[in-house]
PDB file of C-alpha atoms in Angstrom:
ATOM      1  CA  ARG A   1      22.108 -42.718  34.255  1.00  0.00           C
ATOM      2  CA  ALA A   2      19.337 -40.072  34.917  1.00  0.00           C
ATOM      3  CA  PRO A   3      20.711 -38.758  38.237  1.00  0.00           C
ATOM      4  CA  ASP A   4      18.900 -35.290  37.859  1.00  0.00           C
ATOM      5  CA  PHE A   5      15.469 -36.798  36.433  1.00  0.00           C
ATOM      6  CA  PHE A   6      12.929 -38.196  38.679  1.00  0.00           C
ATOM      7  CA  ALA A   7       9.293 -39.197  37.390  1.00  0.00           C
ATOM      8  CA  PHE A   8       6.338 -40.459  39.239  1.00  0.00           C
ATOM      9  CA  THR A   9       2.716 -41.492  38.477  1.00  0.00           C
ATOM     10  CA  CYS A  10      -0.329 -41.512  40.382  1.00  0.00           C
ATOM     11  CA  GLN A  11      -3.879 -42.498  40.247  1.00  0.00           C
ATOM     12  CA  ARG A  12      -6.892 -40.674  42.066  1.00  0.00           C
ATOM     13  CA  VAL A  13      -9.215 -43.410  43.427  1.00  0.00           C
ATOM     14  CA  ASN A  14     -12.783 -42.698  44.584  1.00  0.00           C
ATOM     15  CA  MET A  15     -12.258 -38.972  43.243  1.00  0.00           C
ATOM     16  CA  PRO A  16     -15.376 -36.828  44.392  1.00  0.00           C
ATOM     17  CA  PRO A  17     -17.732 -35.679  41.479  1.00  0.00           C
ATOM     18  CA  VAL A  18     -16.628 -32.218  40.311  1.00  0.00           C
ATOM     19  CA  ASP A  19     -17.372 -30.097  37.313  1.00  0.00           C
ATOM     20  CA  ARG A  20     -14.358 -30.822  35.519  1.00  0.00           C
ATOM     21  CA  SER A  21     -14.974 -28.150  32.755  1.00  0.00           C
ATOM     22  CA  ALA A  22     -14.466 -25.717  35.806  1.00  0.00           C
ATOM     23  CA  VAL A  23     -11.624 -27.182  36.959  1.00  0.00           C
ATOM     24  CA  GLU A  24      -9.928 -27.580  33.561  1.00  0.00           C
ATOM     25  CA  ARG A  25     -10.613 -23.821  32.205  1.00  0.00           C
ATOM     26  CA  HIS A  26      -7.383 -21.681  32.278  1.00  0.00           C
ATOM     27  CA  ALA A  27      -7.206 -17.980  31.154  1.00  0.00           C
ATOM     28  CA  ASN A  28      -4.464 -19.063  28.638  1.00  0.00           C
ATOM     29  CA  GLY A  29      -6.926 -21.265  26.815  1.00  0.00           C
ATOM     30  CA  ALA A  30      -4.670 -24.499  27.884  1.00  0.00           C
ATOM     31  CA  VAL A  31      -6.754 -27.606  27.341  1.00  0.00           C
ATOM     32  CA  GLY A  32      -4.133 -30.131  28.401  1.00  0.00           C
ATOM     33  CA  VAL A  33      -0.357 -31.226  28.229  1.00  0.00           C
ATOM     34  CA  ALA A  34       0.619 -32.225  24.659  1.00  0.00           C
ATOM     35  CA  ARG A  35       4.063 -32.984  25.253  1.00  0.00           C
ATOM     36  CA  VAL A  36       6.810 -33.427  27.826  1.00  0.00           C
ATOM     37  CA  VAL A  37      10.112 -32.854  26.527  1.00  0.00           C
ATOM     38  CA  LEU A  38      13.393 -34.354  27.952  1.00  0.00           C
ATOM     39  CA  SER A  39      16.898 -34.244  26.276  1.00  0.00           C
ATOM     40  CA  GLU A  40      20.078 -36.691  26.322  1.00  0.00           C
ATOM     41  CA  GLN A  41      23.240 -36.946  24.574  1.00  0.00           C
ATOM     42  CA  GLU A  42      21.960 -40.443  23.341  1.00  0.00           C
ATOM     43  CA  PRO A  43      18.019 -40.651  23.568  1.00  0.00           C
ATOM     44  CA  GLY A  44      18.025 -44.308  22.103  1.00  0.00           C
ATOM     45  CA  ALA A  45      19.717 -45.334  25.675  1.00  0.00           C
ATOM     46  CA  PHE A  46      16.507 -44.934  27.602  1.00  0.00           C
ATOM     47  CA  PRO A  47      13.521 -46.958  26.047  1.00  0.00           C
ATOM     48  CA  ASP A  48      13.494 -49.560  28.742  1.00  0.00           C
ATOM     49  CA  TYR A  49      13.143 -46.645  31.379  1.00  0.00           C
ATOM     50  CA  LEU A  50      10.283 -44.829  29.448  1.00  0.00           C
ATOM     51  CA  ARG A  51       8.592 -47.765  28.740  1.00  0.00           C
ATOM     52  CA  LEU A  52       8.374 -48.790  32.588  1.00  0.00           C
ATOM     53  CA  MET A  53       7.563 -45.276  33.359  1.00  0.00           C
ATOM     54  CA  THR A  54       4.442 -44.926  31.049  1.00  0.00           C
ATOM     55  CA  SER A  55       3.725 -48.406  29.808  1.00  0.00           C
ATOM     56  CA  GLY A  56       3.918 -46.917  26.273  1.00  0.00           C
ATOM     57  CA  GLU A  57       6.006 -48.329  23.691  1.00  0.00           C
ATOM     58  CA  ALA A  58       9.018 -46.131  22.769  1.00  0.00           C
ATOM     59  CA  HIS A  59       9.967 -45.576  19.360  1.00  0.00           C
ATOM     60  CA  VAL A  60      12.643 -43.716  17.681  1.00  0.00           C
ATOM     61  CA  THR A  61      12.000 -40.684  15.704  1.00  0.00           C
ATOM     62  CA  GLU A  62      13.314 -39.530  12.211  1.00  0.00           C
ATOM     63  CA  ALA A  63      15.449 -37.202  14.202  1.00  0.00           C
ATOM     64  CA  GLY A  64      16.937 -40.080  16.309  1.00  0.00           C
ATOM     65  CA  GLY A  65      15.124 -39.121  19.378  1.00  0.00           C
ATOM     66  CA  LEU A  66      12.623 -41.370  21.287  1.00  0.00           C
ATOM     67  CA  SER A  67       9.201 -40.565  21.413  1.00  0.00           C
ATOM     68  CA  VAL A  68       6.488 -42.476  23.998  1.00  0.00           C
ATOM     69  CA  PRO A  69       2.828 -42.017  24.272  1.00  0.00           C
ATOM     70  CA  ALA A  70       1.531 -41.937  27.863  1.00  0.00           C
ATOM     71  CA  ALA A  71      -2.040 -41.814  29.047  1.00  0.00           C
ATOM     72  CA  ASN A  72      -2.549 -37.949  28.224  1.00  0.00           C
ATOM     73  CA  ALA A  73       0.681 -36.945  26.605  1.00  0.00           C
ATOM     74  CA  VAL A  74       3.499 -37.834  24.706  1.00  0.00           C
ATOM     75  CA  ILE A  75       6.962 -38.137  26.259  1.00  0.00           C
ATOM     76  CA  ASP A  76       9.873 -36.823  23.950  1.00  0.00           C
ATOM     77  CA  VAL A  77      13.400 -37.594  24.153  1.00  0.00           C
ATOM     78  CA  LEU A  78      15.407 -35.106  21.860  1.00  0.00           C
ATOM     79  CA  ALA A  79      19.013 -35.011  21.095  1.00  0.00           C
ATOM     80  CA  PRO A  80      20.781 -31.789  21.877  1.00  0.00           C
ATOM     81  CA  VAL A  81      20.738 -30.580  18.228  1.00  0.00           C
ATOM     82  CA  THR A  82      16.946 -31.298  17.864  1.00  0.00           C
ATOM     83  CA  LEU A  83      16.395 -29.404  21.222  1.00  0.00           C
ATOM     84  CA  LYS A  84      18.160 -26.423  19.741  1.00  0.00           C
ATOM     85  CA  ALA A  85      16.427 -26.407  16.567  1.00  0.00           C
ATOM     86  CA  GLU A  86      12.994 -27.107  17.928  1.00  0.00           C
ATOM     87  CA  PHE A  87      13.083 -24.964  21.262  1.00  0.00           C
ATOM     88  CA  GLY A  88      16.314 -23.120  20.923  1.00  0.00           C
ATOM     89  CA  LEU A  89      17.588 -24.438  24.143  1.00  0.00           C
ATOM     90  CA  THR A  90      21.333 -25.868  24.504  1.00  0.00           C
ATOM     91  CA  ARG A  91      22.257 -28.586  26.822  1.00  0.00           C
ATOM     92  CA  SER A  92      25.529 -29.613  28.373  1.00  0.00           C
ATOM     93  CA  SER A  93      27.350 -32.459  27.061  1.00  0.00           C
ATOM     94  CA  GLU A  94      26.975 -34.597  30.352  1.00  0.00           C
ATOM     95  CA  ARG A  95      25.104 -37.836  30.172  1.00  0.00           C
ATOM     96  CA  GLY A  96      21.733 -38.066  31.558  1.00  0.00           C
ATOM     97  CA  LEU A  97      17.928 -37.430  31.007  1.00  0.00           C
ATOM     98  CA  ARG A  98      17.074 -33.657  31.577  1.00  0.00           C
ATOM     99  CA  GLY A  99      13.609 -31.688  31.712  1.00  0.00           C
ATOM    100  CA  GLU A 100      13.590 -29.576  29.038  1.00  0.00           C
ATOM    101  CA  ALA A 101      10.006 -28.267  28.219  1.00  0.00           C
ATOM    102  CA  VAL A 102       6.423 -28.464  29.023  1.00  0.00           C
ATOM    103  CA  VAL A 103       4.052 -28.142  25.848  1.00  0.00           C
ATOM    104  CA  PHE A 104       0.568 -27.492  26.254  1.00  0.00           C
ATOM    105  CA  LYS A 105      -2.431 -27.637  24.283  1.00  0.00           C
ATOM    106  CA  VAL A 106      -4.462 -24.271  23.866  1.00  0.00           C
ATOM    107  CA  VAL A 107      -7.563 -23.798  21.858  1.00  0.00           C
ATOM    108  CA  ASP A 108      -6.234 -20.197  20.448  1.00  0.00           C
ATOM    109  CA  LEU A 109      -2.594 -19.736  20.204  1.00  0.00           C
ATOM    110  CA  ALA A 110      -3.097 -15.713  19.266  1.00  0.00           C
ATOM    111  CA  ALA A 111      -5.107 -15.582  22.585  1.00  0.00           C
ATOM    112  CA  ALA A 112      -2.622 -17.448  24.740  1.00  0.00           C
ATOM    113  CA  GLU A 113      -0.143 -14.816  23.446  1.00  0.00           C
ATOM    114  CA  ARG A 114      -2.069 -11.968  24.041  1.00  0.00           C
ATOM    115  CA  LEU A 115      -2.679 -13.058  27.619  1.00  0.00           C
ATOM    116  CA  LEU A 116       1.087 -13.624  28.173  1.00  0.00           C
ATOM    117  CA  ALA A 117       1.738  -9.956  26.696  1.00  0.00           C
ATOM    118  CA  GLU A 118      -1.011  -8.251  28.845  1.00  0.00           C
ATOM    119  CA  ASN A 119       0.573  -9.810  31.861  1.00  0.00           C
ATOM    120  CA  ASN A 120       4.234  -8.789  30.888  1.00  0.00           C
ATOM    121  CA  VAL A 121       5.512 -12.558  30.330  1.00  0.00           C
ATOM    122  CA  ARG A 122       8.306 -12.648  28.279  1.00  0.00           C
ATOM    123  CA  HIS A 123       7.688 -15.075  25.279  1.00  0.00           C
ATOM    124  CA  LEU A 124       8.547 -15.449  21.789  1.00  0.00           C
ATOM    125  CA  ARG A 125       6.954 -17.057  18.554  1.00  0.00           C
ATOM    126  CA  SER A 126       9.017 -19.899  17.115  1.00  0.00           C
ATOM    127  CA  GLY A 127       8.268 -22.863  14.899  1.00  0.00           C
ATOM    128  CA  GLY A 128       4.122 -22.632  15.248  1.00  0.00           C
ATOM    129  CA  MET A 129       4.635 -22.375  19.281  1.00  0.00           C
ATOM    130  CA  VAL A 130       4.710 -19.629  21.777  1.00  0.00           C
ATOM    131  CA  LEU A 131       7.430 -20.123  24.138  1.00  0.00           C
ATOM    132  CA  VAL A 132       8.005 -18.923  27.483  1.00  0.00           C
ATOM    133  CA  PRO A 133      11.665 -19.099  28.434  1.00  0.00           C
ATOM    134  CA  ARG A 134      12.918 -20.604  31.581  1.00  0.00           C
ATOM    135  CA  GLU A 135      13.275 -18.036  34.280  1.00  0.00           C
ATOM    136  CA  PRO A 136      15.431 -18.679  37.594  1.00  0.00           C
ATOM    137  CA  GLY A 137      14.089 -21.329  39.779  1.00  0.00           C
ATOM    138  CA  GLN A 138      11.747 -22.473  36.809  1.00  0.00           C
ATOM    139  CA  GLY A 139      13.320 -25.877  35.536  1.00  0.00           C
ATOM    140  CA  THR A 140      11.658 -25.963  32.259  1.00  0.00           C
ATOM    141  CA  LEU A 141      10.529 -23.793  29.368  1.00  0.00           C
ATOM    142  CA  PHE A 142       6.815 -23.526  28.619  1.00  0.00           C
ATOM    143  CA  ALA A 143       5.517 -23.678  25.139  1.00  0.00           C
ATOM    144  CA  PHE A 144       1.953 -23.329  24.050  1.00  0.00           C
ATOM    145  CA  SER A 145       0.473 -24.992  20.748  1.00  0.00           C
ATOM    146  CA  GLU A 146      -2.651 -25.280  18.883  1.00  0.00           C
TER     147      GLU A 146
END
């Protein structure tokens, strides 16, 4: 029931020693992924799939969505009304999981917003986040949050 959504996991084995601070430093201040946001008309229909994908236990949120902790982020499945309220996104009435947004953790939200403005990246502030809307060829909205 998720024909347009594909997930995978990987593990780096025998990774060479590297200076992780240099690898993980981004001009926008991102220090990691906080959330991966999916949507579905009936979010509660996918706990087994998400449990299998993450080894995390899915729980139902107050808004009727699902939230699943993964190793380094949270995967949230939102109902259309919550998706609209939180990110301003609408989705079709078709069933199936859809990738909607990636929320990046940043140290300084104002600095991330300045960098986007300096580089003429279309963005807006909403609900304590800076949102970068989807562009053609880009499947998800990017959000930045402290």
